[in-house]
Coordinates of C-alpha atoms and ligand atoms in Angstrom, one line a residue:
M1 CA -19.6 -6.4 -12.1
T2 CA -20.4 -9.9 -13.2
R3 CA -22.7 -10.4 -16.6
N4 CA -23.2 -13.3 -19.0
V5 CA -22.3 -11.0 -21.8
K6 CA -18.8 -9.1 -20.5
R7 CA -19.2 -5.2 -21.8
I8 CA -15.7 -3.9 -22.5
A9 CA -14.8 -0.1 -23.0
V10 CA -12.3 0.4 -26.0
V11 CA -10.0 3.3 -25.9
A12 CA -7.9 3.2 -28.8
G13 CA -5.9 6.7 -27.5
D14 CA -3.2 8.2 -29.9
G15 CA -0.4 7.3 -32.6
I16 CA -0.4 3.2 -33.1
G17 CA -3.0 2.9 -30.4
P18 CA -5.9 2.9 -32.8
E19 CA -4.0 0.7 -35.5
V20 CA -3.2 -2.0 -33.0
T21 CA -6.4 -2.0 -31.3
R22 CA -8.3 -2.2 -34.3
E23 CA -6.4 -5.4 -35.0
A24 CA -6.9 -6.5 -31.3
V25 CA -10.6 -6.0 -31.5
R26 CA -10.9 -8.0 -34.7
V27 CA -9.5 -10.9 -33.0
L28 CA -12.0 -10.6 -30.3
E29 CA -14.7 -10.5 -32.8
L30 CA -13.5 -13.6 -34.4
L31 CA -13.3 -15.5 -31.0
R32 CA -17.0 -14.9 -31.1
A33 CA -17.6 -17.7 -33.9
T34 CA -14.7 -20.0 -33.0
H35 CA -15.2 -19.6 -29.3
G36 CA -18.6 -18.6 -28.4
V37 CA -17.2 -15.6 -26.8
E38 CA -19.9 -12.8 -26.3
L39 CA -18.5 -9.4 -25.6
E40 CA -20.3 -6.0 -26.3
L41 CA -17.3 -3.7 -27.2
Q42 CA -18.1 0.2 -26.8
A43 CA -15.5 2.4 -28.4
F44 CA -14.4 6.1 -26.2
D45 CA -12.5 8.5 -28.1
W46 CA -10.3 10.1 -25.1
G47 CA -6.9 10.7 -26.4
A48 CA -5.1 13.5 -27.5
E49 CA -7.1 14.5 -30.2
K50 CA -10.1 15.1 -27.9
F51 CA -8.0 16.9 -25.4
L52 CA -6.8 19.2 -28.3
R53 CA -10.2 19.8 -29.9
E54 CA -12.2 20.2 -26.7
G55 CA -9.7 20.4 -23.4
V56 CA -11.3 17.1 -22.0
T57 CA -9.2 14.5 -21.1
L58 CA -11.0 11.9 -19.0
P59 CA -14.5 13.2 -19.0
D60 CA -16.3 13.7 -15.8
G61 CA -18.1 10.8 -14.6
A62 CA -16.2 8.2 -16.7
L63 CA -14.7 6.3 -14.0
E64 CA -17.8 5.9 -12.2
M65 CA -19.5 5.1 -15.8
L66 CA -16.6 2.6 -16.1
T67 CA -17.2 0.9 -12.8
R68 CA -20.8 0.7 -13.2
E69 CA -21.4 -0.6 -16.8
F70 CA -18.0 -2.1 -17.7
D71 CA -16.2 -5.3 -17.0
A72 CA -13.1 -4.7 -18.4
I73 CA -11.3 -1.6 -20.1
F74 CA -9.1 -2.2 -23.3
A75 CA -6.6 0.6 -24.1
G76 CA -4.0 1.1 -27.1
A77 CA -1.5 3.9 -26.1
F78 CA -1.5 7.6 -24.9
G79 CA 1.1 10.0 -25.8
D80 CA 1.2 12.6 -28.5
P81 CA 3.8 15.1 -29.5
R82 CA 1.4 17.9 -29.8
V83 CA 1.1 17.7 -26.2
P84 CA 4.4 17.7 -24.5
S85 CA 2.9 17.8 -20.9
N86 CA 1.7 14.7 -21.3
K87 CA -1.4 15.9 -19.5
H88 CA -4.2 13.8 -20.9
A89 CA -2.1 10.5 -21.0
E90 CA -1.5 11.2 -17.2
D91 CA -5.5 11.9 -16.6
I92 CA -6.6 8.9 -18.5
L93 CA -3.9 6.5 -18.4
L94 CA -2.5 7.2 -14.8
G95 CA -5.9 8.6 -13.9
M96 CA -7.6 4.9 -14.5
R97 CA -4.7 3.0 -12.8
R98 CA -5.0 5.4 -9.6
K99 CA -8.7 5.9 -9.4
L100 CA -10.0 2.7 -10.2
D101 CA -7.2 1.2 -7.7
L102 CA -5.6 -1.1 -10.4
Y103 CA -2.9 -1.9 -7.7
I104 CA -1.4 -4.8 -10.1
N105 CA 0.2 -4.2 -13.2
L106 CA 1.2 -7.6 -14.2
R107 CA 3.8 -8.0 -17.2
P108 CA 4.5 -11.3 -18.6
V109 CA 8.1 -11.6 -20.2
R110 CA 7.8 -14.4 -22.3
L111 CA 9.8 -15.7 -25.2
L112 CA 7.6 -16.7 -27.9
D113 CA 10.3 -17.8 -30.4
A114 CA 14.1 -18.2 -29.7
R115 CA 15.0 -16.2 -32.6
L116 CA 13.5 -13.1 -31.3
T117 CA 15.7 -12.6 -28.5
P118 CA 18.6 -10.6 -28.7
L119 CA 20.6 -12.5 -26.3
R120 CA 22.9 -15.5 -27.7
E121 CA 21.8 -18.9 -27.4
R122 CA 18.9 -18.8 -25.5
K123 CA 16.0 -21.1 -25.5
I124 CA 12.2 -20.4 -25.1
E125 CA 12.3 -21.7 -21.8
D126 CA 15.3 -19.1 -20.4
V127 CA 13.1 -16.2 -20.8
D128 CA 9.5 -17.1 -19.2
F129 CA 8.7 -14.9 -16.0
V130 CA 6.0 -12.1 -14.8
V131 CA 6.7 -9.0 -13.1
F132 CA 4.2 -7.9 -10.7
R133 CA 4.8 -3.7 -10.6
E134 CA 3.1 -1.7 -7.9
N135 CA 0.6 0.5 -10.1
T136 CA -1.1 3.0 -7.7
E137 CA 1.7 4.8 -5.7
G138 CA 5.7 5.0 -5.6
A139 CA 7.4 7.6 -8.0
Y140 CA 3.9 7.8 -9.7
C141 CA 2.0 9.6 -6.9
G142 CA 2.3 13.4 -8.2
A143 CA 3.9 14.6 -5.3
G144 CA 6.4 17.0 -5.2
G145 CA 6.7 20.5 -6.4
F146 CA 9.1 23.6 -7.5
L147 CA 10.6 26.3 -5.2
K148 CA 12.0 29.4 -7.3
R149 CA 10.7 27.9 -10.6
G150 CA 12.9 29.5 -13.4
T151 CA 15.6 31.0 -11.3
Q152 CA 19.3 29.9 -11.1
D153 CA 18.1 28.8 -7.5
E154 CA 15.7 26.7 -8.3
I155 CA 14.4 23.5 -6.3
A156 CA 12.3 20.8 -7.8
T157 CA 11.2 18.1 -5.7
Q158 CA 9.9 14.5 -6.7
E159 CA 8.3 12.3 -4.1
E160 CA 7.9 8.6 -3.5
L161 CA 5.1 7.3 -1.7
N162 CA 5.3 3.7 -0.2
T163 CA 2.3 2.7 1.9
R164 CA 2.4 -0.1 4.1
R165 CA -1.1 -1.3 2.4
G166 CA 0.5 -0.5 -1.2
V167 CA 3.5 -2.7 -0.9
E168 CA 1.9 -5.2 1.2
R169 CA -0.9 -6.1 -1.4
I170 CA 1.4 -6.2 -4.5
I171 CA 3.7 -8.6 -2.7
V172 CA 0.9 -10.7 -1.4
A173 CA -0.4 -10.7 -5.1
A174 CA 2.9 -11.8 -6.3
F175 CA 2.9 -14.8 -4.2
E176 CA -0.4 -15.8 -4.6
Y177 CA 0.2 -16.0 -8.3
A178 CA 3.5 -17.8 -8.0
R179 CA 1.6 -20.7 -5.7
K180 CA -1.6 -20.6 -8.2
Q181 CA 0.7 -21.1 -11.1
G182 CA 3.2 -23.4 -9.5
R183 CA 6.0 -20.8 -10.1
K184 CA 9.0 -21.9 -7.5
K185 CA 10.7 -18.3 -6.8
V186 CA 9.3 -14.5 -6.2
T187 CA 12.4 -12.1 -6.7
M188 CA 11.8 -8.5 -5.1
A189 CA 13.5 -5.6 -6.5
D190 CA 14.2 -2.7 -4.9
K191 CA 17.1 -0.3 -4.0
S192 CA 17.1 -0.2 0.0
N193 CA 20.9 0.6 -0.1
V194 CA 20.1 3.8 -1.0
Q195 CA 16.5 4.7 -0.5
R196 CA 16.6 3.8 3.2
F197 CA 12.6 4.4 4.2
G198 CA 10.7 2.9 1.1
G199 CA 13.3 0.5 0.3
D200 CA 13.4 -0.6 4.4
L201 CA 9.5 -0.9 4.1
W202 CA 9.5 -3.0 1.1
Q203 CA 12.3 -5.1 2.9
R204 CA 10.2 -6.0 5.9
V205 CA 6.9 -6.5 4.6
F206 CA 8.4 -8.9 1.5
K207 CA 10.1 -11.1 4.6
E208 CA 6.9 -10.9 6.4
V209 CA 4.9 -12.0 3.6
A210 CA 7.5 -14.6 2.5
V211 CA 6.8 -16.5 5.8
G212 CA 3.1 -17.7 4.6
Y213 CA 4.7 -19.1 1.3
A214 CA 7.0 -22.0 2.9
E215 CA 7.2 -23.7 -0.7
I216 CA 8.0 -20.4 -2.5
E217 CA 11.7 -19.0 -2.6
A218 CA 11.7 -15.3 -1.7
N219 CA 14.7 -13.6 -3.1
H220 CA 16.0 -10.2 -3.2
Q221 CA 18.1 -8.4 -5.8
Y222 CA 18.9 -4.7 -5.9
V223 CA 17.3 -3.2 -8.8
D224 CA 20.5 -2.2 -10.5
A225 CA 21.8 -5.7 -10.4
M226 CA 18.5 -7.4 -11.7
A227 CA 18.9 -5.1 -14.8
M228 CA 22.2 -6.8 -15.3
F229 CA 21.0 -10.2 -14.5
M230 CA 17.9 -10.1 -16.6
V231 CA 20.2 -9.8 -19.4
L232 CA 22.9 -12.1 -18.4
N233 CA 20.9 -14.9 -16.8
P234 CA 17.0 -14.3 -17.4
A235 CA 16.3 -18.1 -16.6
Q236 CA 16.6 -17.5 -12.9
Y237 CA 13.5 -15.2 -12.8
D238 CA 10.0 -16.7 -12.1
V239 CA 8.2 -14.0 -10.5
I240 CA 9.2 -10.5 -10.1
V241 CA 7.7 -7.8 -7.6
T242 CA 8.8 -4.1 -7.6
N243 CA 7.8 -0.5 -7.3
N244 CA 5.9 1.3 -9.9
L245 CA 8.9 3.1 -11.5
F246 CA 11.4 0.5 -11.6
G247 CA 8.8 -2.1 -12.9
D248 CA 8.0 0.5 -15.5
I249 CA 11.9 0.5 -16.4
L250 CA 12.5 -3.5 -16.1
T251 CA 9.6 -4.4 -18.1
D252 CA 10.5 -2.4 -21.3
L253 CA 13.8 -4.6 -20.8
G254 CA 11.8 -7.5 -20.7
A255 CA 9.9 -6.5 -23.8
A256 CA 13.4 -6.3 -25.4
L257 CA 14.2 -9.8 -24.1
Q258 CA 11.3 -11.4 -25.6
G259 CA 11.6 -9.7 -29.1
G260 CA 10.6 -6.0 -28.6
L261 CA 8.2 -3.8 -27.4
G262 CA 5.7 -4.7 -30.2
L263 CA 5.2 -8.3 -28.2
A264 CA 4.6 -7.1 -25.0
A265 CA 1.3 -7.5 -23.2
S266 CA 0.2 -6.0 -20.0
G267 CA -3.1 -6.0 -17.5
N268 CA -3.7 -3.2 -14.9
I269 CA -5.5 -5.2 -12.3
H270 CA -7.7 -5.0 -9.2
P271 CA -9.1 -8.6 -9.1
G272 CA -12.8 -8.9 -9.1
R273 CA -12.9 -5.3 -10.3
V274 CA -13.6 -3.8 -13.9
S275 CA -9.6 -3.6 -15.0
L276 CA -7.4 -2.1 -17.8
F277 CA -5.4 -4.1 -20.3
E278 CA -3.2 -2.3 -22.6
P279 CA 0.1 -3.1 -24.4
V280 CA 3.2 -2.2 -22.9
H281 CA 4.6 0.0 -25.4
G282 CA 3.4 3.3 -26.2
S283 CA 2.0 5.4 -29.4
A284 CA 5.2 5.2 -31.2
P285 CA 4.7 8.3 -33.3
P286 CA 7.6 7.4 -35.6
L287 CA 5.5 4.7 -36.6
A288 CA 1.9 6.0 -36.6
G289 CA -0.4 6.1 -39.8
K290 CA 2.4 4.0 -41.7
G291 CA 0.6 0.5 -41.2
V292 CA 3.8 -1.3 -39.9
A293 CA 3.1 -1.3 -36.0
N294 CA 3.4 -4.8 -34.7
P295 CA 0.0 -5.8 -33.5
C296 CA 1.0 -9.0 -31.5
G297 CA 1.5 -6.8 -28.1
A298 CA -2.2 -5.5 -28.3
I299 CA -3.4 -9.2 -29.2
L300 CA -1.6 -10.9 -26.7
T301 CA -3.0 -8.2 -24.1
A302 CA -6.6 -9.0 -25.4
A303 CA -5.6 -12.9 -24.6
M304 CA -5.0 -11.4 -21.0
M305 CA -8.1 -9.6 -20.9
L306 CA -10.0 -12.9 -22.1
E307 CA -8.0 -14.7 -19.2
Y308 CA -9.2 -12.2 -16.8
L309 CA -12.9 -12.5 -17.9
G310 CA -12.7 -16.2 -17.6
H311 CA -12.4 -17.1 -21.4
D312 CA -9.4 -19.2 -20.7
A313 CA -9.9 -21.5 -23.9
A314 CA -10.1 -18.6 -26.2
S315 CA -7.2 -16.9 -24.1
R316 CA -5.2 -19.9 -25.0
A317 CA -6.1 -20.2 -28.8
V318 CA -4.8 -16.7 -29.3
E319 CA -1.8 -17.0 -27.7
V320 CA -1.1 -20.3 -29.5
A321 CA -2.2 -18.6 -32.7
V322 CA 0.4 -15.7 -32.2
R323 CA 3.2 -18.1 -31.3
L324 CA 2.3 -20.0 -34.9
S325 CA 2.1 -16.8 -36.7
I326 CA 5.8 -15.7 -35.3
N327 CA 7.2 -19.0 -35.9
A328 CA 5.8 -19.0 -39.5
G329 CA 7.8 -15.7 -39.8
E330 CA 4.5 -14.0 -40.6
T331 CA 5.1 -11.0 -38.8
T332 CA 5.6 -7.4 -39.0
R333 CA 9.4 -5.6 -39.7
D334 CA 10.2 -5.2 -36.2
L335 CA 10.3 -8.8 -36.2
G336 CA 11.8 -9.5 -38.9
G337 CA 9.0 -10.2 -41.2
Q338 CA 7.4 -8.2 -44.3
L339 CA 3.7 -8.0 -43.1
S340 CA 1.6 -5.1 -42.3
T341 CA -0.1 -4.4 -39.5
T342 CA -3.2 -5.7 -40.5
E343 CA -1.7 -9.1 -42.6
A344 CA 0.1 -9.9 -39.5
S345 CA -3.2 -9.8 -37.4
A346 CA -4.9 -11.7 -40.2
S347 CA -2.3 -14.4 -39.9
I348 CA -3.0 -14.4 -36.4
C349 CA -7.1 -15.2 -37.5
R350 CA -6.2 -17.9 -39.7
H351 CA -4.4 -19.6 -37.3
I352 CA -7.3 -19.5 -34.9
E353 CA -9.9 -20.6 -37.1
R354 CA -7.9 -23.3 -38.6
A355 CA -7.2 -24.5 -35.1
A356 CA -10.8 -24.5 -34.3
Q357 CA -11.9 -26.2 -37.2
Ligands
LIG401 P1 7.0 3.6 -27.3 O1 6.5 2.5 -26.9 O2 5.6 4.5 -28.2 O3 8.2 3.3 -28.8 C1 9.4 3.0 -28.3 C2 9.9 2.2 -29.8 O4 9.4 0.9 -29.6 C3 9.2 2.7 -31.2 O5 9.8 3.9 -31.8 C4 8.8 1.6 -31.9 O6 10.4 1.5 -32.5 C5 9.1 0.3 -30.6 N1 7.7 0.1 -31.0 C6 6.7 0.2 -29.8 N2 5.9 -0.2 -30.0 C7 5.8 -1.1 -31.3 C8 5.1 -1.7 -32.1 N3 4.0 -2.1 -31.7 N4 5.5 -2.5 -33.0 C9 6.6 -2.0 -33.7 N5 7.5 -1.5 -32.8 C10 7.2 -0.9 -31.7 O7 7.9 4.6 -26.4 P2 8.4 6.2 -26.6 O8 8.8 6.4 -27.7 O9 9.1 6.3 -25.3 O10 7.0 6.8 -26.2 C11 6.0 7.5 -27.1 C12 4.9 8.1 -26.5 O11 4.0 7.0 -26.0 C13 5.4 8.7 -25.4 O12 4.5 9.8 -25.2 C14 5.1 8.2 -24.2 O13 4.6 8.8 -23.1 C15 3.8 7.0 -24.7 N6 4.0 6.0 -23.9 C16 2.5 5.3 -23.9 C17 2.3 4.4 -23.1 C18 1.0 4.1 -22.7 O14 0.4 4.4 -23.2 N7 0.8 2.8 -22.2 C19 3.5 3.3 -22.9 C20 4.7 4.0 -23.3 C21 4.9 5.3 -23.4
LIG402 C1 4.0 2.1 -19.2 C2 4.0 3.8 -19.9 C3 3.5 4.7 -18.8 C4 4.1 4.6 -17.4 C5 3.4 6.4 -19.1 C6 2.9 6.7 -20.6 C7 2.8 7.1 -18.0 O1 5.3 3.8 -19.6 O2 2.6 1.8 -19.4 O3 4.7 1.7 -19.3 O4 5.3 5.1 -17.1 O5 3.6 3.6 -16.7
LIG403 MN1 6.6 2.2 -19.7

């Protein structure tokens, strides 16, 4: 839905989710004064606490309400040791991704300060790529089951779903992005040497789609080799496209390359529709309540959301401010600094204000 004042549903979730979401919201609110960004934020208490209290995960009608009344959703994280089945995260997070048909999970991997990467002698330009993770099917389709559960003869099947339509649209999205952003190469990762059916479909569709983008190099790697090359030579990547599970795994590795999960941002996108923005990290139970979580992943996620909503200048201002804070060592402990979650985001806010004066 398009309106002048964009409406954002904020679902802070569990663990460190509320702590980092609070800071992202603080930044969004500051942008009203510095950049004239008018957002209407509405909080929703969906998460482990509500599930344990009321047995409700994603309330009835929630998805229709989000589609009807909101332009974007900002989420913190879902996951709580008191819910070992992860049932609420499955309903809320995977539910929104699947049922709102948010087929692009866009996860940039960008080194903001050369000191942050665990790789030796890398410059910031060596780690700068974007992962297009398929976000609605693959191993996340929920298909499978048990036979003779609980017996010695137990069989568990876990199926993977790859549709022609699903594979094609994520590959097209990756090439379109490369074209628009002037990126030179799209690399597709799969395991088609073993997964003969799904892998075969990905291979064929990738080759077919690539024909329409003659100016962009279409490259393929097996996902195991990609995991190795991401460490040995990350500079070779521009745009990576892959399935849901491989994308999940590779983007935690990508997060490590840029300085850790505390920095990684993501968007769950269906162009033109209400889309969901959330940091890559989870609820990090060991850090929760201590005021030590890095808010940068959430704040950079807010910047991605701003860009999606058409607030390009504000989005860039946030990214620059995060970079300046990090360069100045004004960071939480995971990045080698001394600051609390709130102090780290206060530093980012100061950089935004200073640049806007
Ligand atoms: P996690 O991302 O929560 O944390 C792994 C480790 O990364 C932490 O222990 C911490 O050392 C570091 N880390 C993560 N975020 C950080 C931050 N903001 N600042 C500083 N350090 C940070 O992954 P996990 O421990 O595997 O999972 C915990 C729970 O979160 C599980 O229930 C899992 O299912 C869930 N999860 C949710 C999401 C999501 O909601 N999008 C994503 C990943 C995991
Ligand atoms: C992520 C998370 C989720 C996923 C979990 C919490 C379901 O790891 O967003 O990367 O596997 O997609
Ligand atoms: Mn993950």
